Every structure is written in C-alpha cells, then in structure tokens.
C-alpha cells in the first residue's frame, strides 16, 4: 500500500469507528421515547388555573433513552413498574388522580436490548413520583441533580416537597453528581445539556438533546404540563414557586427561539401522539 492509500485507509477507518460508536465518536445517534404511564384527573383546572374547572383530563407520561456515541442516558423514569399489576391503576388518597403503568419500563428497555445496569447516565426532570417511580433501577448510573433538588430529596423533610424518600434508596451512598447552577454538558460535546429550570420543584431541570436529523429538542419535564401552558404561560396552583415558574418559562422561550430548539412536553398526550414511540426511535 503506498503512503497516500494508507492515509486514506486510516481516515476511512477513523470515520467508521466514529459511526459505530467505538469510543472515538461524538454526538447523539438516536433517542427512544418510551411510554412510561398515564395519569388521569377528575379536575384538570389544578394544572390550568381558571380554565376547564371541574373537567376531567388525562396526561401521558414518558421516559427518554438517549443513545450517544459515548454511552446511554435515561431521562425520567415514569410511574412505578409495580403499577402494571393494577389494571385499575392507583388512586391517590384524596381521590383526585389515578396513575397507570400498563407496560413496565424494564420490559420496554428489554425490547430494545437494554438492561438498566448498562445505562451510565441518569437524570430526572424532578423528583415527583411520576418521574422517579423507577429511579431505584438505575443505581449503577451517575445521577445528575440540581443542588436545590438534592437538598430537598436527601434532606430532613422530603415529604414537604411531595417527594417519596424510598424512591431514591439506590442512590444513598452512591454516585450523585450535584449540579450547582448553570448548564451541564453530559458528554462534553454539547450534544446533551442539562439546564436548570426551577419553579415546579426547587431544583427542576430540563434536557436539551441535539438529535442528528430533527435538530435540538428540549424535554420539558414538568416545566409545563401541556403545550397550552407553554403557549399561555400557565403555571399550576401547586407549584413550589409560582413566580419563579413563570420566569423559567420566559427564559426557556427566549433560549428556544434563539437556538431553534423545539419543546417536547412530557405530559402532553396530543403532542406525543405525533412522536414515534419505542421500540421505534427518533433521530
Ligand atoms: Zn409529572
């Protein structure tokens, strides 16, 4: 092989290694949007103060598995898998909402050839039960949490914030990466960014994922529950900090407009009906 052909061959091999994710690659390859339950309420106006009073409503619930060239990240963990055994779901003590989980997250992951143990990076938008329901499955992963959320979850009064302390047992004494404000670049190449978005809970956060074909997508968590709330700057009556929730919406709208980022609203069933679900994936 002459030296020019040798160089060309090396360049091609490098390119192929990058594509196959053999350690040298970068960027998001694909994202699986996983159905992670459903929540029904007898009065949706708690989420949309002043509108739809006394009307029942339903929220979807999703988990997102991001396949980056350097590893896997799970965002949100949905309603608990154990609810799959309850065909009528689990109703809260006040009788206002019922949570369902028709297909366990472990089964959805298995369908795409993934076990919880191989996921290296894990973050939740926040720590409420419909996002932390299966967190304990991911104790092998590095957990990323804003400092204010960490202090609320692992501090003396998690119940004060409507957090269920046992949902986080797998992370006691384990690797938690506490984020002290500002953006966090998970893989170091700008492809997956955790952004603080406080208000719904003290340390709520959102995730920006740079999909190779779709472009940048922001995964909302509960920054807003519906596209309606995003468009009309509507904040639920039960948020931890209502004025801060409004300021977060303003800041993220500005960011998304400036960077051409779309917002995917985790609980909005209508919007998610248009997004391909696992085992299919988005790119
Ligand atoms: Zn939620």
Short mmCIF file of C-alpha atoms and ligand atoms in Angstrom, two decimals:
data_model
loop_
_atom_site.label_atom_id
_atom_site.label_comp_id
_atom_site.label_asym_id
_atom_site.label_seq_id
_atom_site.Cartn_x
_atom_site.Cartn_y
_atom_site.Cartn_z
CA UNK A 1 0.00 0.00 0.00
CA UNK A 2 1.52 3.38 -0.94
CA UNK A 3 1.53 6.11 1.68
CA UNK A 4 -1.35 8.09 0.14
CA UNK A 5 -3.59 5.00 0.06
CA UNK A 6 -2.53 4.17 3.63
CA UNK A 7 -3.58 7.64 4.78
CA UNK A 8 -6.93 7.34 3.01
CA UNK A 9 -7.49 3.96 4.65
CA UNK A 10 -6.70 5.36 8.10
CA UNK A 11 -9.11 8.27 7.52
CA UNK A 12 -11.89 5.86 6.49
CA UNK A 13 -11.25 3.57 9.48
CA UNK A 14 -11.44 6.56 11.83
CA UNK A 15 -14.72 7.62 10.24
CA UNK A 16 -16.20 4.13 10.57
CA UNK A 17 -15.09 3.84 14.21
CA UNK A 18 -16.85 7.14 14.88
CA UNK A 19 -20.06 5.95 13.24
CA UNK A 20 -20.07 2.69 15.16
CA UNK A 21 -19.60 4.48 18.47
CA UNK A 22 -16.34 2.69 19.20
CA UNK A 23 -15.21 5.23 21.75
CA UNK A 24 -13.95 7.86 19.34
CA UNK A 25 -17.37 9.11 18.23
CA UNK A 26 -19.44 12.01 19.38
CA UNK A 27 -23.00 13.18 19.19
CA UNK A 28 -26.44 11.73 19.74
CA UNK A 29 -27.20 8.77 17.48
CA UNK A 30 -30.86 8.22 18.35
CA UNK A 31 -33.45 8.67 21.10
CA UNK A 32 -36.17 6.27 22.18
CA UNK A 33 -39.36 7.89 23.50
CA UNK A 34 -40.83 5.33 25.90
CA UNK A 35 -44.41 5.22 27.15
CA UNK A 36 -43.98 5.42 30.94
CA UNK A 37 -47.58 5.51 32.15
CA UNK A 38 -50.65 7.68 32.22
CA UNK A 39 -52.22 9.89 34.90
CA UNK A 40 -55.91 10.78 34.98
CA UNK A 41 -57.52 13.53 37.00
CA UNK A 42 -61.11 14.45 37.80
CA UNK A 43 -60.31 18.19 37.56
CA UNK A 44 -57.68 19.43 35.12
CA UNK A 45 -58.02 23.04 36.34
CA UNK A 46 -55.42 22.39 39.05
CA UNK A 47 -52.94 22.46 36.15
CA UNK A 48 -54.68 25.27 34.25
CA UNK A 49 -55.97 27.69 36.92
CA UNK A 50 -59.20 29.41 35.87
CA UNK A 51 -59.72 27.19 32.81
CA UNK A 52 -61.51 23.82 32.46
CA UNK A 53 -62.83 23.91 36.04
CA UNK A 54 -64.30 20.53 37.05
CA UNK A 55 -63.32 18.89 33.74
CA UNK A 56 -61.59 15.50 33.83
CA UNK A 57 -58.36 15.11 31.89
CA UNK A 58 -55.52 12.72 31.12
CA UNK A 59 -51.77 13.18 30.96
CA UNK A 60 -49.31 10.97 29.14
CA UNK A 61 -46.01 10.13 30.82
CA UNK A 62 -42.75 9.44 29.01
CA UNK A 63 -39.18 8.34 29.60
CA UNK A 64 -36.43 9.11 27.08
CA UNK A 65 -33.41 6.89 26.37
CA UNK A 66 -30.65 8.78 24.60
CA UNK A 67 -28.07 6.78 22.68
CA UNK A 68 -24.94 8.90 22.43
CA UNK A 69 -21.73 7.65 20.77
CA UNK A 70 -20.17 7.55 24.25
CA UNK A 71 -22.97 5.86 26.16
CA UNK A 72 -26.62 5.72 27.21
CA UNK A 73 -28.56 8.24 29.23
CA UNK A 74 -32.07 7.88 30.66
CA UNK A 75 -34.17 10.98 31.29
CA UNK A 76 -37.10 10.50 33.71
CA UNK A 77 -38.21 7.08 34.93
CA UNK A 78 -42.01 7.28 34.84
CA UNK A 79 -44.69 5.75 37.03
CA UNK A 80 -43.52 2.76 39.09
CA UNK A 81 -43.38 -0.56 37.21
CA UNK A 82 -45.28 -2.24 40.08
CA UNK A 83 -48.45 -0.39 38.97
CA UNK A 84 -48.56 -2.74 35.95
CA UNK A 85 -50.13 -5.28 38.33
CA UNK A 86 -53.07 -2.89 38.97
CA UNK A 87 -55.37 -2.77 35.92
CA UNK A 88 -57.48 -0.02 37.56
CA UNK A 89 -54.39 1.97 38.46
CA UNK A 90 -53.54 3.55 41.79
CA UNK A 91 -55.72 6.42 43.04
CA UNK A 92 -54.29 8.99 45.45
CA UNK A 93 -55.79 9.28 48.97
CA UNK A 94 -57.73 12.45 48.00
CA UNK A 95 -59.36 10.54 45.14
CA UNK A 96 -58.40 13.21 42.58
CA UNK A 97 -55.84 11.42 40.39
CA UNK A 98 -55.19 7.85 39.24
CA UNK A 99 -51.83 6.60 37.97
CA UNK A 100 -51.43 3.76 35.46
CA UNK A 101 -48.39 1.85 34.15
CA UNK A 102 -49.58 -0.63 31.54
CA UNK A 103 -46.15 -1.78 30.39
CA UNK A 104 -43.20 -1.79 32.81
CA UNK A 105 -40.19 0.32 31.82
CA UNK A 106 -37.94 -2.75 32.24
CA UNK A 107 -39.94 -4.52 29.51
CA UNK A 108 -39.77 -1.52 27.17
CA UNK A 109 -35.99 -1.38 27.65
CA UNK A 110 -35.69 -5.14 27.09
CA UNK A 111 -37.47 -4.77 23.73
CA UNK A 112 -34.64 -2.54 22.55
CA UNK A 113 -31.93 -4.75 24.03
CA UNK A 114 -31.10 -2.61 27.05
CA UNK A 115 -30.94 -3.61 30.72
CA UNK A 116 -30.97 -0.93 33.47
CA UNK A 117 -27.42 -1.94 34.50
CA UNK A 118 -25.85 -0.75 31.20
CA UNK A 119 -27.23 2.80 31.47
CA UNK A 120 -24.37 5.04 32.67
CA UNK A 121 -26.13 8.40 32.95
CA UNK A 122 -29.47 9.08 34.63
CA UNK A 123 -31.35 12.27 35.39
CA UNK A 124 -34.91 13.18 36.24
CA UNK A 125 -36.53 16.49 35.44
CA UNK A 126 -37.55 16.50 39.11
CA UNK A 127 -38.31 14.12 41.92
CA UNK A 128 -42.12 13.70 41.98
CA UNK A 129 -43.43 10.13 41.95
CA UNK A 130 -44.41 10.08 38.25
CA UNK A 131 -40.79 10.82 37.24
CA UNK A 132 -38.91 8.93 39.96
CA UNK A 133 -41.13 5.82 40.03
CA UNK A 134 -38.37 3.53 38.73
CA UNK A 135 -35.28 5.50 39.81
CA UNK A 136 -34.08 2.66 42.01
CA UNK A 137 -33.47 0.51 38.91
CA UNK A 138 -30.65 2.86 37.87
CA UNK A 139 -28.39 2.84 40.94
CA UNK A 140 -25.44 1.81 38.70
CA UNK A 141 -25.68 5.09 36.78
CA UNK A 142 -24.38 8.51 37.71
CA UNK A 143 -27.38 10.54 38.87
CA UNK A 144 -27.41 14.24 37.94
CA UNK A 145 -29.41 16.53 40.24
CA UNK A 146 -29.52 20.28 40.86
CA UNK A 147 -28.27 21.18 44.33
CA UNK A 148 -31.66 22.56 45.49
CA UNK A 149 -33.40 19.33 44.44
CA UNK A 150 -30.70 17.19 46.05
CA UNK A 151 -31.08 19.05 49.35
CA UNK A 152 -34.87 18.62 49.22
CA UNK A 153 -34.76 14.88 48.36
CA UNK A 154 -31.93 13.83 50.68
CA UNK A 155 -32.57 16.44 53.40
CA UNK A 156 -34.68 16.04 56.54
CA UNK A 157 -38.14 16.76 55.04
CA UNK A 158 -38.57 15.26 51.55
CA UNK A 159 -42.33 14.84 52.17
CA UNK A 160 -42.69 18.61 52.46
CA UNK A 161 -41.95 18.74 48.70
CA UNK A 162 -44.22 15.78 47.87
CA UNK A 163 -41.20 13.52 47.34
CA UNK A 164 -41.26 9.83 48.26
CA UNK A 165 -37.91 9.19 50.00
CA UNK A 166 -37.86 5.43 49.28
CA UNK A 167 -37.83 6.18 45.52
CA UNK A 168 -34.17 7.22 45.91
CA UNK A 169 -32.80 4.47 48.16
CA UNK A 170 -30.49 3.11 45.42
CA UNK A 171 -28.58 6.42 45.41
CA UNK A 172 -27.82 6.71 49.10
CA UNK A 173 -24.02 6.45 49.35
CA UNK A 174 -23.75 6.17 45.53
CA UNK A 175 -22.58 8.46 42.73
CA UNK A 176 -24.68 11.60 42.65
CA UNK A 177 -23.40 14.49 40.58
CA UNK A 178 -24.79 17.58 42.32
CA UNK A 179 -25.12 20.45 39.82
CA UNK A 180 -24.53 23.89 41.29
CA UNK A 181 -26.31 26.09 38.76
CA UNK A 182 -25.63 26.72 35.09
CA UNK A 183 -25.76 24.28 32.18
CA UNK A 184 -24.19 20.83 32.45
CA UNK A 185 -22.80 19.20 29.30
CA UNK A 186 -23.26 15.46 29.97
CA UNK A 187 -20.93 14.04 27.26
CA UNK A 188 -18.65 17.07 26.88
CA UNK A 189 -19.52 17.74 23.23
CA UNK A 190 -22.60 19.98 23.53
CA UNK A 191 -24.96 17.19 22.39
CA UNK A 192 -26.86 16.65 25.66
CA UNK A 193 -27.25 19.57 28.05
CA UNK A 194 -28.99 19.67 31.44
CA UNK A 195 -30.40 23.15 32.13
CA UNK A 196 -31.72 24.33 35.50
CA UNK A 197 -35.42 25.23 35.17
CA UNK A 198 -36.65 25.79 38.74
CA UNK A 199 -40.19 26.54 39.91
CA UNK A 200 -42.24 23.36 39.70
CA UNK A 201 -39.85 21.98 42.34
CA UNK A 202 -36.81 23.72 43.92
CA UNK A 203 -34.31 22.11 41.52
CA UNK A 204 -36.39 21.22 38.47
CA UNK A 205 -34.33 20.85 35.28
CA UNK A 206 -34.86 20.33 31.53
CA UNK A 207 -32.76 18.46 28.97
CA UNK A 208 -31.67 19.70 25.54
CA UNK A 209 -30.84 16.85 23.14
CA UNK A 210 -29.24 17.60 19.75
CA UNK A 211 -30.85 14.98 17.51
CA UNK A 212 -28.89 14.32 14.29
CA UNK A 213 -31.87 14.85 11.92
CA UNK A 214 -34.61 16.55 13.98
CA UNK A 215 -32.25 19.16 15.48
CA UNK A 216 -32.29 20.37 19.07
CA UNK A 217 -35.21 19.25 21.25
CA UNK A 218 -35.89 20.38 24.81
CA UNK A 219 -37.51 17.74 27.06
CA UNK A 220 -39.79 19.73 29.35
CA UNK A 221 -40.23 17.61 32.44
CA UNK A 222 -42.97 19.49 34.31
CA UNK A 223 -41.72 22.99 33.46
CA UNK A 224 -45.13 22.94 31.73
CA UNK A 225 -47.63 20.06 31.63
CA UNK A 226 -49.35 20.97 28.36
CA UNK A 227 -48.46 22.80 25.15
CA UNK A 228 -51.37 25.08 26.16
CA UNK A 229 -49.49 26.04 29.35
CA UNK A 230 -46.32 26.81 27.37
CA UNK A 231 -48.17 28.98 24.87
CA UNK A 232 -50.21 30.81 27.53
CA UNK A 233 -47.58 30.91 30.33
CA UNK A 234 -49.90 28.98 32.65
CA UNK A 235 -48.50 27.73 35.95
CA UNK A 236 -50.26 25.14 38.16
CA UNK A 237 -51.57 26.31 41.53
CA UNK A 238 -49.48 23.69 43.38
CA UNK A 239 -46.02 24.57 42.01
CA UNK A 240 -43.24 25.07 44.58
CA UNK A 241 -42.61 28.66 43.41
CA UNK A 242 -45.18 30.19 41.04
CA UNK A 243 -43.38 33.44 40.07
CA UNK A 244 -40.12 31.51 39.51
CA UNK A 245 -42.02 29.01 37.31
CA UNK A 246 -43.16 31.91 35.09
CA UNK A 247 -39.62 33.32 34.87
CA UNK A 248 -38.31 29.86 33.87
CA UNK A 249 -40.89 29.65 31.04
CA UNK A 250 -39.80 33.11 29.82
CA UNK A 251 -36.10 32.19 29.91
CA UNK A 252 -36.61 28.88 28.06
CA UNK A 253 -38.82 30.53 25.43
CA UNK A 254 -36.04 33.03 24.80
CA UNK A 255 -33.43 30.21 24.62
CA UNK A 256 -35.54 28.06 22.30
CA UNK A 257 -36.30 30.99 19.96
CA UNK A 258 -32.62 31.96 19.83
CA UNK A 259 -31.34 28.41 19.20
CA UNK A 260 -34.18 26.95 17.09
CA UNK A 261 -34.98 24.36 19.77
CA UNK A 262 -38.38 22.59 19.85
CA UNK A 263 -40.14 21.86 23.15
CA UNK A 264 -41.45 18.34 23.72
CA UNK A 265 -43.92 18.45 26.62
CA UNK A 266 -43.62 15.20 28.59
CA UNK A 267 -47.25 15.00 29.79
CA UNK A 268 -48.97 16.38 26.66
CA UNK A 269 -50.73 13.38 25.11
CA UNK A 270 -51.78 15.19 21.96
CA UNK A 271 -48.25 16.33 21.12
CA UNK A 272 -46.69 12.95 21.97
CA UNK A 273 -49.24 11.11 19.80
CA UNK A 274 -47.26 12.51 16.84
CA UNK A 275 -43.85 11.33 18.10
CA UNK A 276 -42.71 7.74 17.27
CA UNK A 277 -42.56 5.53 20.36
CA UNK A 278 -40.12 2.85 21.42
CA UNK A 279 -39.11 0.34 20.03
CA UNK A 280 -39.04 2.84 17.13
CA UNK A 281 -36.72 5.80 17.68
CA UNK A 282 -36.22 9.40 16.64
CA UNK A 283 -33.05 10.83 15.13
ZN1 LIG B 1 -45.07 14.99 36.17
#
